[in-house]
Amino acid sequence: FFFRKLTKELIILVQKWICDHPMVANSPIANDTLLVFDEQTQKKSTRVGKLLLQIPLRELHNNLVEASEKNEIPVTWLVQQGAAERLR
């Protein structure tokens, strides 16, 4: 067992926010995939298409902080989990 600063729920929330961001797109190349562990089926890995960032990672981070300040993501939940400070 190891210590994580971010809870599993927070990781899922941030991953969903990134996937839904308008400047994140699926790779148009058919063979551009990654092997990712699938927690739902408990398989070792599943092929998933890559995501392409159309903006710098720093700008994506700033958008996430802005979204938390505008209550576009559940900030109260993040504060309850003690993770709002970790996003800054």
JSON list of C-alpha atoms in Angstrom, two decimals:
[
{"chain": "A", "resi": 1, "resn": "PHE", "atom": "CA", "xyz": [0.00, 0.00, 0.00]},
{"chain": "A", "resi": 2, "resn": "PHE", "atom": "CA", "xyz": [1.31, 3.44, -0.85]},
{"chain": "A", "resi": 3, "resn": "PHE", "atom": "CA", "xyz": [0.23, 6.98, -0.09]},
{"chain": "A", "resi": 4, "resn": "ARG", "atom": "CA", "xyz": [-1.41, 9.12, -2.77]},
{"chain": "A", "resi": 5, "resn": "LYS", "atom": "CA", "xyz": [-2.00, 12.83, -2.51]},
{"chain": "A", "resi": 6, "resn": "LEU", "atom": "CA", "xyz": [-4.88, 12.66, -4.99]},
{"chain": "A", "resi": 7, "resn": "THR", "atom": "CA", "xyz": [-7.89, 10.46, -4.39]},
{"chain": "A", "resi": 8, "resn": "LYS", "atom": "CA", "xyz": [-9.18, 8.11, -7.05]},
{"chain": "A", "resi": 9, "resn": "GLU", "atom": "CA", "xyz": [-12.35, 10.22, -7.38]},
{"chain": "A", "resi": 10, "resn": "LEU", "atom": "CA", "xyz": [-10.34, 13.38, -8.01]},
{"chain": "A", "resi": 11, "resn": "ILE", "atom": "CA", "xyz": [-8.22, 11.66, -10.64]},
{"chain": "A", "resi": 12, "resn": "ILE", "atom": "CA", "xyz": [-11.37, 10.50, -12.46]},
{"chain": "A", "resi": 13, "resn": "LEU", "atom": "CA", "xyz": [-12.87, 14.00, -12.23]},
{"chain": "A", "resi": 14, "resn": "VAL", "atom": "CA", "xyz": [-9.78, 15.67, -13.70]},
{"chain": "A", "resi": 15, "resn": "GLN", "atom": "CA", "xyz": [-9.43, 13.03, -16.43]},
{"chain": "A", "resi": 16, "resn": "LYS", "atom": "CA", "xyz": [-13.06, 13.58, -17.45]},
{"chain": "A", "resi": 17, "resn": "TRP", "atom": "CA", "xyz": [-12.55, 17.35, -17.47]},
{"chain": "A", "resi": 18, "resn": "ILE", "atom": "CA", "xyz": [-9.48, 17.00, -19.70]},
{"chain": "A", "resi": 19, "resn": "CYS", "atom": "CA", "xyz": [-11.27, 14.66, -22.14]},
{"chain": "A", "resi": 20, "resn": "ASP", "atom": "CA", "xyz": [-14.21, 17.10, -22.37]},
{"chain": "A", "resi": 21, "resn": "HIS", "atom": "CA", "xyz": [-11.99, 20.16, -22.93]},
{"chain": "A", "resi": 22, "resn": "PRO", "atom": "CA", "xyz": [-12.63, 21.78, -26.36]},
{"chain": "A", "resi": 23, "resn": "MET", "atom": "CA", "xyz": [-8.89, 21.95, -27.18]},
{"chain": "A", "resi": 24, "resn": "VAL", "atom": "CA", "xyz": [-8.29, 18.21, -26.62]},
{"chain": "A", "resi": 25, "resn": "ALA", "atom": "CA", "xyz": [-8.95, 15.98, -29.63]},
{"chain": "A", "resi": 26, "resn": "ASN", "atom": "CA", "xyz": [-8.71, 12.30, -30.43]},
{"chain": "A", "resi": 27, "resn": "SER", "atom": "CA", "xyz": [-5.79, 11.36, -32.64]},
{"chain": "A", "resi": 28, "resn": "PRO", "atom": "CA", "xyz": [-6.89, 10.92, -36.28]},
{"chain": "A", "resi": 29, "resn": "ILE", "atom": "CA", "xyz": [-4.26, 8.19, -36.83]},
{"chain": "A", "resi": 30, "resn": "ALA", "atom": "CA", "xyz": [-5.90, 4.78, -36.48]},
{"chain": "A", "resi": 31, "resn": "ASN", "atom": "CA", "xyz": [-2.83, 3.02, -35.08]},
{"chain": "A", "resi": 32, "resn": "ASP", "atom": "CA", "xyz": [-2.02, 5.80, -32.61]},
{"chain": "A", "resi": 33, "resn": "THR", "atom": "CA", "xyz": [-3.11, 3.95, -29.45]},
{"chain": "A", "resi": 34, "resn": "LEU", "atom": "CA", "xyz": [-1.98, 3.22, -25.91]},
{"chain": "A", "resi": 35, "resn": "LEU", "atom": "CA", "xyz": [-2.40, 0.17, -23.70]},
{"chain": "A", "resi": 36, "resn": "VAL", "atom": "CA", "xyz": [-4.28, 1.25, -20.56]},
{"chain": "A", "resi": 37, "resn": "PHE", "atom": "CA", "xyz": [-5.33, -0.85, -17.56]},
{"chain": "A", "resi": 38, "resn": "ASP", "atom": "CA", "xyz": [-9.12, -1.23, -17.53]},
{"chain": "A", "resi": 39, "resn": "GLU", "atom": "CA", "xyz": [-10.38, -1.08, -13.94]},
{"chain": "A", "resi": 40, "resn": "GLN", "atom": "CA", "xyz": [-13.98, -1.96, -14.82]},
{"chain": "A", "resi": 41, "resn": "THR", "atom": "CA", "xyz": [-13.23, -5.31, -16.42]},
{"chain": "A", "resi": 42, "resn": "GLN", "atom": "CA", "xyz": [-10.02, -5.91, -14.41]},
{"chain": "A", "resi": 43, "resn": "LYS", "atom": "CA", "xyz": [-8.18, -6.85, -17.59]},
{"chain": "A", "resi": 44, "resn": "LYS", "atom": "CA", "xyz": [-4.48, -6.19, -17.83]},
{"chain": "A", "resi": 45, "resn": "SER", "atom": "CA", "xyz": [-4.81, -3.66, -20.61]},
{"chain": "A", "resi": 46, "resn": "THR", "atom": "CA", "xyz": [-7.12, -2.25, -23.25]},
{"chain": "A", "resi": 47, "resn": "ARG", "atom": "CA", "xyz": [-6.20, -0.34, -26.41]},
{"chain": "A", "resi": 48, "resn": "VAL", "atom": "CA", "xyz": [-7.30, 3.30, -26.22]},
{"chain": "A", "resi": 49, "resn": "GLY", "atom": "CA", "xyz": [-6.82, 6.06, -28.77]},
{"chain": "A", "resi": 50, "resn": "LYS", "atom": "CA", "xyz": [-4.39, 8.85, -27.90]},
{"chain": "A", "resi": 51, "resn": "LEU", "atom": "CA", "xyz": [-5.56, 12.35, -27.05]},
{"chain": "A", "resi": 52, "resn": "LEU", "atom": "CA", "xyz": [-3.89, 15.34, -28.69]},
{"chain": "A", "resi": 53, "resn": "LEU", "atom": "CA", "xyz": [-3.49, 18.68, -26.93]},
{"chain": "A", "resi": 54, "resn": "GLN", "atom": "CA", "xyz": [-4.02, 21.66, -29.19]},
{"chain": "A", "resi": 55, "resn": "ILE", "atom": "CA", "xyz": [-2.79, 24.08, -26.51]},
{"chain": "A", "resi": 56, "resn": "PRO", "atom": "CA", "xyz": [0.23, 24.01, -24.18]},
{"chain": "A", "resi": 57, "resn": "LEU", "atom": "CA", "xyz": [-0.10, 21.96, -21.00]},
{"chain": "A", "resi": 58, "resn": "ARG", "atom": "CA", "xyz": [0.41, 25.10, -18.89]},
{"chain": "A", "resi": 59, "resn": "GLU", "atom": "CA", "xyz": [-2.62, 26.73, -20.54]},
{"chain": "A", "resi": 60, "resn": "LEU", "atom": "CA", "xyz": [-4.68, 23.59, -19.93]},
{"chain": "A", "resi": 61, "resn": "HIS", "atom": "CA", "xyz": [-3.68, 23.75, -16.24]},
{"chain": "A", "resi": 62, "resn": "ASN", "atom": "CA", "xyz": [-4.65, 27.44, -16.07]},
{"chain": "A", "resi": 63, "resn": "ASN", "atom": "CA", "xyz": [-8.03, 26.58, -17.60]},
{"chain": "A", "resi": 64, "resn": "LEU", "atom": "CA", "xyz": [-8.53, 23.92, -14.93]},
{"chain": "A", "resi": 65, "resn": "VAL", "atom": "CA", "xyz": [-7.77, 26.44, -12.17]},
{"chain": "A", "resi": 66, "resn": "GLU", "atom": "CA", "xyz": [-10.17, 28.97, -13.78]},
{"chain": "A", "resi": 67, "resn": "ALA", "atom": "CA", "xyz": [-12.87, 26.31, -14.01]},
{"chain": "A", "resi": 68, "resn": "SER", "atom": "CA", "xyz": [-12.49, 25.53, -10.32]},
{"chain": "A", "resi": 69, "resn": "GLU", "atom": "CA", "xyz": [-12.73, 29.24, -9.47]},
{"chain": "A", "resi": 70, "resn": "LYS", "atom": "CA", "xyz": [-15.87, 29.66, -11.64]},
{"chain": "A", "resi": 71, "resn": "ASN", "atom": "CA", "xyz": [-17.48, 26.58, -10.05]},
{"chain": "A", "resi": 72, "resn": "GLU", "atom": "CA", "xyz": [-17.60, 24.75, -13.38]},
{"chain": "A", "resi": 73, "resn": "ILE", "atom": "CA", "xyz": [-16.21, 21.72, -11.60]},
{"chain": "A", "resi": 74, "resn": "PRO", "atom": "CA", "xyz": [-17.43, 20.81, -8.11]},
{"chain": "A", "resi": 75, "resn": "VAL", "atom": "CA", "xyz": [-15.04, 22.93, -6.06]},
{"chain": "A", "resi": 76, "resn": "THR", "atom": "CA", "xyz": [-16.89, 22.20, -2.82]},
{"chain": "A", "resi": 77, "resn": "TRP", "atom": "CA", "xyz": [-16.17, 18.52, -3.37]},
{"chain": "A", "resi": 78, "resn": "LEU", "atom": "CA", "xyz": [-12.52, 19.31, -4.08]},
{"chain": "A", "resi": 79, "resn": "VAL", "atom": "CA", "xyz": [-12.28, 21.43, -0.93]},
{"chain": "A", "resi": 80, "resn": "GLN", "atom": "CA", "xyz": [-13.88, 18.69, 1.14]},
{"chain": "A", "resi": 81, "resn": "GLN", "atom": "CA", "xyz": [-11.27, 16.30, -0.20]},
{"chain": "A", "resi": 82, "resn": "GLY", "atom": "CA", "xyz": [-8.54, 18.85, 0.56]},
{"chain": "A", "resi": 83, "resn": "ALA", "atom": "CA", "xyz": [-7.43, 18.85, -3.07]},
{"chain": "A", "resi": 84, "resn": "ALA", "atom": "CA", "xyz": [-8.27, 22.37, -4.24]},
{"chain": "A", "resi": 85, "resn": "GLU", "atom": "CA", "xyz": [-4.86, 23.62, -3.10]},
{"chain": "A", "resi": 86, "resn": "ARG", "atom": "CA", "xyz": [-3.15, 20.81, -4.99]},
{"chain": "A", "resi": 87, "resn": "LEU", "atom": "CA", "xyz": [-4.58, 22.03, -8.32]},
{"chain": "A", "resi": 88, "resn": "ARG", "atom": "CA", "xyz": [-2.91, 25.42, -7.92]}
]
